[in-house]
Amino acid sequence: IVSRDRRGLFAVIAGTLSLHGLDVVGADAFTAEDGTVLDEFRILRSHDRVTNWTKVEHDLRAAIAGELDIDVRLEQRIKSYGRSRSRALAAAPPRLEVLISNEASLATTVVEVRAPDGAAVLYRLSHSLSLAGLDIRSAKVATLGHEVVDVFYATAPDSSDGKVPVERHDDLRDVLRASLASA
C-alpha cells in the first residue's frame, strides 16, 4: 500500500487486515523523505476459507480515510478469536520481551517486541506506539510459529533529536506490554 504518511497509518492497515481474519506473517514499512509511505504486508494464505479481497480493499480505503472504526470492529473479533483458532505448539513457551534502544539507529528509536502470537498483535503494538505520540518510520515484523518478532523504527516528533528520551523508555515498555495483556 502506497499512501501519504500520517501517524497511525501502519496500525490502521494492520487492524483492517486483522478485521478480515488475515494473518500477517511479515511486514515492511518504509517512509520516504517526501512523506510517501510504502507498507508491504505478507499474509498467510488460508486453506479453509476464501478471502473477499474486494471487501478487504473497500475497508482499507475506508480505514485510511478515517471512515472505519477499527477498535470497535476488532473488539468483537478478538473476543471470538481464542475460541476459533488453535495456536502453534512449541518446545518452549513464547516470551514477552520489549527492548528499546536509541543507539541501534542514527535517526530513530528501535523498539523490538517478542511476544506470543495472538489476535491483532501487530495492530495492538503499532496502535500503542501511535497513541504514545511516535511515528513509525520503518518496521520489520515476522511471525515465527507461536511468537512474533516485531521491530519498529520510530521517531518522537516532540523530541529535539527525534528519538524517544531514555526517561520515557520504561513507560513505553509498560504501554506495549499492557497492549498485549488481553491478547
CSV table of C-alpha atoms in Angstrom, one decimal:
chain,number,residue,atom,x,y,z
A,1,ILE,CA,0.0,0.0,0.0
A,2,VAL,CA,1.4,3.4,-1.0
A,3,SER,CA,0.0,6.5,0.7
A,4,ARG,CA,0.8,9.8,2.3
A,5,ASP,CA,2.2,9.1,5.7
A,6,ARG,CA,0.4,10.1,8.9
A,7,ARG,CA,0.7,8.9,12.5
A,8,GLY,CA,-1.1,5.6,13.0
A,9,LEU,CA,-1.3,4.6,9.3
A,10,PHE,CA,0.6,1.4,9.8
A,11,ALA,CA,-1.7,0.4,12.7
A,12,VAL,CA,-4.8,1.3,10.6
A,13,ILE,CA,-3.7,-1.1,7.9
A,14,ALA,CA,-2.7,-3.9,10.3
A,15,GLY,CA,-6.0,-3.5,12.1
A,16,THR,CA,-8.0,-3.7,8.9
A,17,LEU,CA,-6.3,-6.8,7.8
A,18,SER,CA,-7.0,-8.3,11.3
A,19,LEU,CA,-10.7,-7.5,10.8
A,20,HIS,CA,-10.8,-9.8,7.9
A,21,GLY,CA,-9.0,-12.6,9.7
A,22,LEU,CA,-5.9,-12.3,7.7
A,23,ASP,CA,-2.7,-13.4,9.5
A,24,VAL,CA,0.2,-11.1,8.9
A,25,VAL,CA,3.3,-13.2,9.0
A,26,GLY,CA,5.6,-10.4,7.8
A,27,ALA,CA,5.6,-6.7,7.1
A,28,ASP,CA,7.9,-3.9,6.0
A,29,ALA,CA,7.2,-0.2,6.2
A,30,PHE,CA,9.3,2.5,4.6
A,31,THR,CA,8.8,6.2,4.7
A,32,ALA,CA,10.4,8.4,2.0
A,33,GLU,CA,11.7,12.0,2.6
A,34,ASP,CA,8.7,13.4,0.8
A,35,GLY,CA,6.2,11.8,3.3
A,36,THR,CA,5.2,8.9,1.0
A,37,VAL,CA,5.0,5.6,2.7
A,38,LEU,CA,5.2,2.1,1.3
A,39,ASP,CA,3.7,-0.6,3.6
A,40,GLU,CA,4.0,-4.2,2.5
A,41,PHE,CA,2.2,-6.9,4.4
A,42,ARG,CA,2.7,-10.6,3.8
A,43,ILE,CA,-0.4,-12.7,4.6
A,44,LEU,CA,-0.6,-16.4,5.4
A,45,ARG,CA,-2.9,-18.0,2.9
A,46,SER,CA,-5.9,-19.7,4.5
A,47,HIS,CA,-6.8,-23.0,3.0
A,48,ASP,CA,-10.2,-23.3,4.8
A,49,ARG,CA,-11.8,-20.0,3.7
A,50,VAL,CA,-11.9,-17.7,0.8
A,51,THR,CA,-10.8,-14.1,1.3
A,52,ASN,CA,-13.1,-11.4,-0.2
A,53,TRP,CA,-10.4,-9.1,-1.5
A,54,THR,CA,-12.9,-6.6,-2.8
A,55,LYS,CA,-14.2,-6.2,0.8
A,56,VAL,CA,-10.7,-6.0,2.2
A,57,GLU,CA,-9.8,-3.3,-0.3
A,58,HIS,CA,-13.1,-1.4,0.5
A,59,ASP,CA,-12.4,-1.5,4.2
A,60,LEU,CA,-8.7,-0.5,3.7
A,61,ARG,CA,-9.8,2.6,1.7
A,62,ALA,CA,-12.4,3.4,4.4
A,63,ALA,CA,-9.9,2.9,7.2
A,64,ILE,CA,-7.2,5.0,5.6
A,65,ALA,CA,-9.8,7.8,5.0
A,66,GLY,CA,-10.8,7.6,8.7
A,67,GLU,CA,-14.3,6.3,8.0
A,68,LEU,CA,-13.9,2.9,9.7
A,69,ASP,CA,-13.8,2.4,13.5
A,70,ILE,CA,-11.3,-0.4,13.7
A,71,ASP,CA,-11.2,-0.6,17.5
A,72,VAL,CA,-15.0,-1.3,17.8
A,73,ARG,CA,-14.9,-3.9,15.0
A,74,LEU,CA,-11.8,-5.6,16.3
A,75,GLU,CA,-13.1,-5.9,19.8
A,76,GLN,CA,-15.7,-8.4,18.7
A,77,ARG,CA,-13.3,-10.3,16.5
A,78,ILE,CA,-10.7,-10.5,19.4
A,79,LYS,CA,-13.4,-11.9,21.7
A,80,SER,CA,-14.2,-14.8,19.4
A,81,TYR,CA,-10.5,-15.3,18.3
A,82,GLY,CA,-9.5,-17.6,21.1
A,83,ARG,CA,-12.5,-19.9,20.7
A,84,SER,CA,-12.0,-20.4,17.0
A,85,ARG,CA,-8.2,-20.7,16.5
A,86,SER,CA,-5.7,-23.2,17.6
A,87,ARG,CA,-2.2,-22.0,18.4
A,88,ALA,CA,1.1,-23.5,17.2
A,89,LEU,CA,2.8,-25.7,19.6
A,90,ALA,CA,6.5,-25.3,20.5
A,91,ALA,CA,9.0,-26.9,22.8
A,92,ALA,CA,9.4,-23.6,24.8
A,93,PRO,CA,6.7,-21.2,25.7
A,94,PRO,CA,6.8,-17.9,23.8
A,95,ARG,CA,8.2,-14.9,25.8
A,96,LEU,CA,7.1,-11.3,26.1
A,97,GLU,CA,10.1,-9.1,25.8
A,98,VAL,CA,10.3,-5.4,24.9
A,99,LEU,CA,13.7,-3.9,24.0
A,100,ILE,CA,14.1,-0.2,23.3
A,101,SER,CA,17.3,1.4,22.0
A,102,ASN,CA,18.4,4.8,20.9
A,103,GLU,CA,21.8,3.5,20.0
A,104,ALA,CA,20.8,0.9,17.4
A,105,SER,CA,19.9,3.6,14.8
A,106,LEU,CA,21.3,7.0,14.0
A,107,ALA,CA,17.9,8.7,13.4
A,108,THR,CA,15.3,6.6,15.2
A,109,THR,CA,14.5,4.7,18.4
A,110,VAL,CA,14.4,1.0,17.8
A,111,VAL,CA,11.6,-0.9,19.5
A,112,GLU,CA,11.8,-4.7,19.4
A,113,VAL,CA,9.0,-6.8,20.7
A,114,ARG,CA,9.0,-10.6,21.1
A,115,ALA,CA,5.6,-11.8,22.1
A,116,PRO,CA,3.2,-14.8,21.9
A,117,ASP,CA,1.2,-14.7,18.6
A,118,GLY,CA,-2.4,-13.7,19.1
A,119,ALA,CA,-5.3,-11.7,17.8
A,120,ALA,CA,-4.3,-8.4,16.3
A,121,VAL,CA,-0.8,-8.3,17.9
A,122,LEU,CA,0.7,-6.1,15.2
A,123,TYR,CA,-2.3,-3.7,15.4
A,124,ARG,CA,-2.1,-3.5,19.2
A,125,LEU,CA,1.6,-2.7,19.2
A,126,SER,CA,1.6,-0.3,16.3
A,127,HIS,CA,-1.5,1.5,17.6
A,128,SER,CA,0.1,1.8,21.1
A,129,LEU,CA,3.2,3.4,19.5
A,130,SER,CA,0.9,5.8,17.7
A,131,LEU,CA,-1.0,6.7,20.9
A,132,ALA,CA,2.3,7.3,22.6
A,133,GLY,CA,3.0,10.0,20.0
A,134,LEU,CA,5.5,8.1,18.0
A,135,ASP,CA,5.8,7.9,14.2
A,136,ILE,CA,6.7,4.5,12.7
A,137,ARG,CA,9.3,5.3,10.1
A,138,SER,CA,10.1,1.7,9.2
A,139,ALA,CA,9.1,-1.8,10.5
A,140,LYS,CA,10.2,-5.3,10.2
A,141,VAL,CA,7.7,-7.9,11.5
A,142,ALA,CA,7.7,-11.6,11.5
A,143,THR,CA,5.6,-14.4,12.9
A,144,LEU,CA,7.7,-17.4,13.9
A,145,GLY,CA,5.4,-20.2,14.7
A,146,HIS,CA,3.8,-19.4,18.1
A,147,GLU,CA,5.5,-16.0,18.6
A,148,VAL,CA,6.0,-12.7,16.8
A,149,VAL,CA,9.2,-10.6,16.5
A,150,ASP,CA,8.2,-7.1,15.6
A,151,VAL,CA,10.9,-4.4,15.2
A,152,PHE,CA,9.8,-0.8,14.8
A,153,TYR,CA,12.0,2.2,13.9
A,154,ALA,CA,10.1,5.1,15.4
A,155,THR,CA,10.6,8.8,15.9
A,156,ALA,CA,9.3,11.1,18.6
A,157,PRO,CA,8.3,14.4,16.8
A,158,ASP,CA,8.2,16.2,20.2
A,159,SER,CA,11.9,15.3,20.9
A,160,SER,CA,14.8,17.5,19.8
A,161,ASP,CA,16.7,14.7,18.1
A,162,GLY,CA,13.6,12.7,17.1
A,163,LYS,CA,14.3,9.9,19.5
A,164,VAL,CA,12.3,8.7,22.4
A,165,PRO,CA,14.0,10.2,25.5
A,166,VAL,CA,15.5,7.5,27.7
A,167,GLU,CA,13.4,8.5,30.7
A,168,ARG,CA,10.3,7.5,28.6
A,169,HIS,CA,11.6,4.0,27.8
A,170,ASP,CA,10.1,2.3,30.9
A,171,ASP,CA,6.7,3.9,30.4
A,172,LEU,CA,6.7,2.9,26.7
A,173,ARG,CA,7.7,-0.7,27.6
A,174,ASP,CA,4.8,-0.8,30.1
A,175,VAL,CA,2.3,0.5,27.5
A,176,LEU,CA,3.4,-2.1,24.9
A,177,ARG,CA,3.2,-4.9,27.4
A,178,ALA,CA,-0.2,-3.7,28.6
A,179,SER,CA,-1.5,-3.6,25.0
A,180,LEU,CA,-0.8,-7.3,24.7
A,181,ALA,CA,-2.2,-8.3,28.1
A,182,SER,CA,-5.6,-9.2,26.8
A,183,ALA,CA,-4.3,-10.8,23.6
